[in-house]
PDB file of C-alpha atoms in Angstrom:
ATOM      1  CA  UNK A   1     135.377  96.716 114.426  1.00  0.00           C
ATOM      2  CA  UNK A   2     132.483  99.190 113.693  1.00  0.00           C
ATOM      3  CA  UNK A   3     129.361  98.746 115.927  1.00  0.00           C
ATOM      4  CA  UNK A   4     125.844  99.142 114.186  1.00  0.00           C
ATOM      5  CA  UNK A   5     122.677  99.398 115.430  1.00  0.00           C
ATOM      6  CA  UNK A   6     119.472  98.336 113.850  1.00  0.00           C
ATOM      7  CA  UNK A   7     116.032  99.303 115.160  1.00  0.00           C
ATOM      8  CA  UNK A   8     113.348  96.570 114.076  1.00  0.00           C
ATOM      9  CA  UNK A   9     116.252  94.218 112.629  1.00  0.00           C
ATOM     10  CA  UNK A  10     113.754  91.093 113.065  1.00  0.00           C
ATOM     11  CA  UNK A  11     111.625  92.897 110.232  1.00  0.00           C
ATOM     12  CA  UNK A  12     111.976  92.183 106.325  1.00  0.00           C
ATOM     13  CA  UNK A  13     114.874  94.489 105.617  1.00  0.00           C
ATOM     14  CA  UNK A  14     116.299  93.931 108.873  1.00  0.00           C
ATOM     15  CA  UNK A  15     116.919  90.156 108.664  1.00  0.00           C
ATOM     16  CA  UNK A  16     118.559  90.412 105.054  1.00  0.00           C
ATOM     17  CA  UNK A  17     121.033  92.880 106.288  1.00  0.00           C
ATOM     18  CA  UNK A  18     121.891  91.187 109.562  1.00  0.00           C
ATOM     19  CA  UNK A  19     123.544  88.505 107.991  1.00  0.00           C
ATOM     20  CA  UNK A  20     125.558  90.385 105.279  1.00  0.00           C
ATOM     21  CA  UNK A  21     127.138  93.029 108.240  1.00  0.00           C
ATOM     22  CA  UNK A  22     127.985  90.402 110.276  1.00  0.00           C
ATOM     23  CA  UNK A  23     129.262  88.564 107.385  1.00  0.00           C
ATOM     24  CA  UNK A  24     131.443  91.787 106.488  1.00  0.00           C
ATOM     25  CA  UNK A  25     132.696  92.041 110.186  1.00  0.00           C
ATOM     26  CA  UNK A  26     130.746  94.713 111.815  1.00  0.00           C
ATOM     27  CA  UNK A  27     129.154  94.079 115.467  1.00  0.00           C
ATOM     28  CA  UNK A  28     125.141  94.254 115.003  1.00  0.00           C
ATOM     29  CA  UNK A  29     122.980  95.382 117.767  1.00  0.00           C
ATOM     30  CA  UNK A  30     119.311  94.788 116.753  1.00  0.00           C
ATOM     31  CA  UNK A  31     116.780  96.602 119.122  1.00  0.00           C
ATOM     32  CA  UNK A  32     113.216  94.966 118.223  1.00  0.00           C
ATOM     33  CA  UNK A  33     109.822  94.395 119.986  1.00  0.00           C
ATOM     34  CA  UNK A  34     110.186  90.487 118.196  1.00  0.00           C
ATOM     35  CA  UNK A  35     106.387  90.792 117.920  1.00  0.00           C
ATOM     36  CA  UNK A  36     106.361  88.648 114.887  1.00  0.00           C
ATOM     37  CA  UNK A  37     107.902  85.611 116.128  1.00  0.00           C
ATOM     38  CA  UNK A  38     109.915  85.195 112.738  1.00  0.00           C
ATOM     39  CA  UNK A  39     112.595  82.744 112.478  1.00  0.00           C
ATOM     40  CA  UNK A  40     114.732  85.636 109.919  1.00  0.00           C
ATOM     41  CA  UNK A  41     117.565  86.191 112.821  1.00  0.00           C
ATOM     42  CA  UNK A  42     117.592  82.492 114.119  1.00  0.00           C
ATOM     43  CA  UNK A  43     120.978  81.836 112.149  1.00  0.00           C
ATOM     44  CA  UNK A  44     122.318  85.146 113.660  1.00  0.00           C
ATOM     45  CA  UNK A  45     122.036  83.691 117.261  1.00  0.00           C
ATOM     46  CA  UNK A  46     125.347  82.191 117.884  1.00  0.00           C
ATOM     47  CA  UNK A  47     127.302  84.676 116.157  1.00  0.00           C
ATOM     48  CA  UNK A  48     129.597  86.272 118.511  1.00  0.00           C
ATOM     49  CA  UNK A  49     129.052  89.964 117.275  1.00  0.00           C
ATOM     50  CA  UNK A  50     125.585  89.707 117.659  1.00  0.00           C
ATOM     51  CA  UNK A  51     123.584  91.423 120.070  1.00  0.00           C
ATOM     52  CA  UNK A  52     120.031  91.137 120.141  1.00  0.00           C
ATOM     53  CA  UNK A  53     117.853  93.488 122.687  1.00  0.00           C
ATOM     54  CA  UNK A  54     114.013  93.104 123.092  1.00  0.00           C
ATOM     55  CA  UNK A  55     112.683  96.796 123.330  1.00  0.00           C
ATOM     56  CA  UNK A  56     110.651  99.596 122.423  1.00  0.00           C
ATOM     57  CA  UNK A  57     112.236 102.322 119.924  1.00  0.00           C
ATOM     58  CA  UNK A  58     110.202 104.921 120.915  1.00  0.00           C
ATOM     59  CA  UNK A  59     111.161 104.560 124.638  1.00  0.00           C
ATOM     60  CA  UNK A  60     113.990 107.258 125.370  1.00  0.00           C
ATOM     61  CA  UNK A  61     115.864 105.107 127.840  1.00  0.00           C
ATOM     62  CA  UNK A  62     115.949 102.430 125.915  1.00  0.00           C
ATOM     63  CA  UNK A  63     117.576 104.092 123.443  1.00  0.00           C
ATOM     64  CA  UNK A  64     120.009 105.891 125.465  1.00  0.00           C
ATOM     65  CA  UNK A  65     121.052 102.666 126.680  1.00  0.00           C
ATOM     66  CA  UNK A  66     121.346 100.855 123.204  1.00  0.00           C
ATOM     67  CA  UNK A  67     123.470 103.676 121.982  1.00  0.00           C
ATOM     68  CA  UNK A  68     126.546 102.991 123.777  1.00  0.00           C
ATOM     69  CA  UNK A  69     129.416 101.936 121.667  1.00  0.00           C
ATOM     70  CA  UNK A  70     127.074 101.828 118.765  1.00  0.00           C
ATOM     71  CA  UNK A  71     128.976 104.033 115.539  1.00  0.00           C
ATOM     72  CA  UNK A  72     126.151 103.751 112.856  1.00  0.00           C
ATOM     73  CA  UNK A  73     122.161 103.773 113.431  1.00  0.00           C
ATOM     74  CA  UNK A  74     120.147 102.320 110.882  1.00  0.00           C
ATOM     75  CA  UNK A  75     116.643 102.724 112.008  1.00  0.00           C
ATOM     76  CA  UNK A  76     113.981  99.985 110.471  1.00  0.00           C
ATOM     77  CA  UNK A  77     111.866  99.918 113.072  1.00  0.00           C
ATOM     78  CA  UNK A  78     108.161 100.873 111.301  1.00  0.00           C
ATOM     79  CA  UNK A  79     104.427 100.050 111.113  1.00  0.00           C
ATOM     80  CA  UNK A  80     104.820  98.870 107.303  1.00  0.00           C
ATOM     81  CA  UNK A  81     102.050  99.296 104.727  1.00  0.00           C
ATOM     82  CA  UNK A  82      99.227 101.830 104.143  1.00  0.00           C
ATOM     83  CA  UNK A  83      96.741  98.659 105.398  1.00  0.00           C
ATOM     84  CA  UNK A  84      98.272  98.747 108.664  1.00  0.00           C
ATOM     85  CA  UNK A  85      98.909 102.081 109.245  1.00  0.00           C
ATOM     86  CA  UNK A  86      95.247 102.794 108.055  1.00  0.00           C
ATOM     87  CA  UNK A  87      94.210 100.505 111.260  1.00  0.00           C
ATOM     88  CA  UNK A  88      96.392 101.624 113.796  1.00  0.00           C
ATOM     89  CA  UNK A  89      97.342 105.612 112.576  1.00  0.00           C
ATOM     90  CA  UNK A  90      98.565 106.625 116.600  1.00  0.00           C
ATOM     91  CA  UNK A  91     101.079 103.274 116.592  1.00  0.00           C
ATOM     92  CA  UNK A  92     101.959 104.182 113.193  1.00  0.00           C
ATOM     93  CA  UNK A  93     102.829 107.770 113.717  1.00  0.00           C
ATOM     94  CA  UNK A  94     104.264 107.153 117.132  1.00  0.00           C
ATOM     95  CA  UNK A  95     106.775 104.060 115.732  1.00  0.00           C
ATOM     96  CA  UNK A  96     107.183 105.714 112.329  1.00  0.00           C
ATOM     97  CA  UNK A  97     108.091 109.167 113.375  1.00  0.00           C
ATOM     98  CA  UNK A  98     108.138 109.801 116.475  1.00  0.00           C
ATOM     99  CA  UNK A  99     110.457 107.462 117.014  1.00  0.00           C
ATOM    100  CA  UNK A 100     112.893 108.594 114.546  1.00  0.00           C
ATOM    101  CA  UNK A 101     113.043 112.126 116.079  1.00  0.00           C
ATOM    102  CA  UNK A 102     114.136 110.115 119.574  1.00  0.00           C
ATOM    103  CA  UNK A 103     116.348 108.525 117.597  1.00  0.00           C
ATOM    104  CA  UNK A 104     117.852 111.517 116.018  1.00  0.00           C
ATOM    105  CA  UNK A 105     118.438 113.378 119.049  1.00  0.00           C
ATOM    106  CA  UNK A 106     120.081 111.027 120.782  1.00  0.00           C
ATOM    107  CA  UNK A 107     122.425 109.765 118.157  1.00  0.00           C
ATOM    108  CA  UNK A 108     123.678 113.094 117.588  1.00  0.00           C
ATOM    109  CA  UNK A 109     127.631 112.471 116.040  1.00  0.00           C
ATOM    110  CA  UNK A 110     127.220 108.560 114.550  1.00  0.00           C
ATOM    111  CA  UNK A 111     126.060 108.306 110.924  1.00  0.00           C
ATOM    112  CA  UNK A 112     122.333 107.571 110.459  1.00  0.00           C
ATOM    113  CA  UNK A 113     121.162 105.791 107.425  1.00  0.00           C
ATOM    114  CA  UNK A 114     117.318 105.825 106.366  1.00  0.00           C
ATOM    115  CA  UNK A 115     115.749 103.519 103.980  1.00  0.00           C
ATOM    116  CA  UNK A 116     113.015 105.172 102.240  1.00  0.00           C
ATOM    117  CA  UNK A 117     109.840 103.389 101.043  1.00  0.00           C
ATOM    118  CA  UNK A 118     108.351 104.037  97.374  1.00  0.00           C
ATOM    119  CA  UNK A 119     105.200 104.983  99.187  1.00  0.00           C
ATOM    120  CA  UNK A 120     106.938 108.375 100.139  1.00  0.00           C
ATOM    121  CA  UNK A 121     106.400 108.863  96.165  1.00  0.00           C
ATOM    122  CA  UNK A 122     102.426 108.048  95.803  1.00  0.00           C
ATOM    123  CA  UNK A 123     101.816 106.493  92.417  1.00  0.00           C
ATOM    124  CA  UNK A 124     103.507 106.343  88.992  1.00  0.00           C
ATOM    125  CA  UNK A 125     106.755 105.869  87.221  1.00  0.00           C
ATOM    126  CA  UNK A 126     109.014 107.474  89.964  1.00  0.00           C
ATOM    127  CA  UNK A 127     113.140 107.911  90.314  1.00  0.00           C
ATOM    128  CA  UNK A 128     115.115 108.710  93.198  1.00  0.00           C
ATOM    129  CA  UNK A 129     114.640 112.260  92.042  1.00  0.00           C
ATOM    130  CA  UNK A 130     111.005 112.230  91.583  1.00  0.00           C
ATOM    131  CA  UNK A 131     109.099 114.779  94.008  1.00  0.00           C
ATOM    132  CA  UNK A 132     107.299 113.261  97.075  1.00  0.00           C
ATOM    133  CA  UNK A 133     103.878 112.690  96.901  1.00  0.00           C
ATOM    134  CA  UNK A 134     102.475 110.534  99.726  1.00  0.00           C
ATOM    135  CA  UNK A 135      98.793 109.151  99.337  1.00  0.00           C
ATOM    136  CA  UNK A 136      98.473 107.101 102.464  1.00  0.00           C
ATOM    137  CA  UNK A 137      98.722 107.539 106.079  1.00  0.00           C
ATOM    138  CA  UNK A 138     101.946 105.200 106.046  1.00  0.00           C
ATOM    139  CA  UNK A 139     103.323 107.529 103.085  1.00  0.00           C
ATOM    140  CA  UNK A 140     102.995 110.383 105.213  1.00  0.00           C
ATOM    141  CA  UNK A 141     104.959 109.299 107.965  1.00  0.00           C
ATOM    142  CA  UNK A 142     107.920 107.804 106.042  1.00  0.00           C
ATOM    143  CA  UNK A 143     108.203 111.351 104.775  1.00  0.00           C
ATOM    144  CA  UNK A 144     108.114 112.900 108.001  1.00  0.00           C
ATOM    145  CA  UNK A 145     110.328 110.814 109.525  1.00  0.00           C
ATOM    146  CA  UNK A 146     112.727 111.297 106.386  1.00  0.00           C
ATOM    147  CA  UNK A 147     112.502 115.049 107.148  1.00  0.00           C
ATOM    148  CA  UNK A 148     113.602 114.474 110.790  1.00  0.00           C
ATOM    149  CA  UNK A 149     116.516 112.221 109.399  1.00  0.00           C
ATOM    150  CA  UNK A 150     117.666 115.094 106.802  1.00  0.00           C
ATOM    151  CA  UNK A 151     117.181 118.270 108.865  1.00  0.00           C
ATOM    152  CA  UNK A 152     119.966 116.669 111.186  1.00  0.00           C
ATOM    153  CA  UNK A 153     122.292 117.750 108.922  1.00  0.00           C
ATOM    154  CA  UNK A 154     124.812 114.356 109.218  1.00  0.00           C
ATOM    155  CA  UNK A 155     122.312 111.749 107.920  1.00  0.00           C
ATOM    156  CA  UNK A 156     121.541 110.133 104.720  1.00  0.00           C
ATOM    157  CA  UNK A 157     118.336 109.103 102.902  1.00  0.00           C
ATOM    158  CA  UNK A 158     118.393 106.409 100.703  1.00  0.00           C
ATOM    159  CA  UNK A 159     115.639 106.253  97.917  1.00  0.00           C
TER     160      UNK A 159
END
């Protein structure tokens, strides 16, 4: 059985992705701070292949611990949106970029799938071939994180 680590798995994307992966037979570990008390993963709580872990994706010991026996990594943990990132630029940088850098370094030899945001493109009509042109701190952090992921050489960014 394939084992997937999803950082920030209790957020918007994770609460959709985690049940789908469980349904497909994956073992899913979610690392999240669980700050927002969203009930989105409540239905997964009793699933035998679901492993929620409360922790911070910026902590090297936590990352090393949760990566044991993991086959795939999907980093979703982020401070999301321009207003939230502007309100706390330091936290946005450490969660959105530094945590990705740490995860890339510690998860070598494991496939990593990074979902890019449209905020990396700036304004206007775009597609996945459009040049990146971030106009907010949020967009800048996501472009920087994607660069870390792609520089790894064995990861993919979903645009």
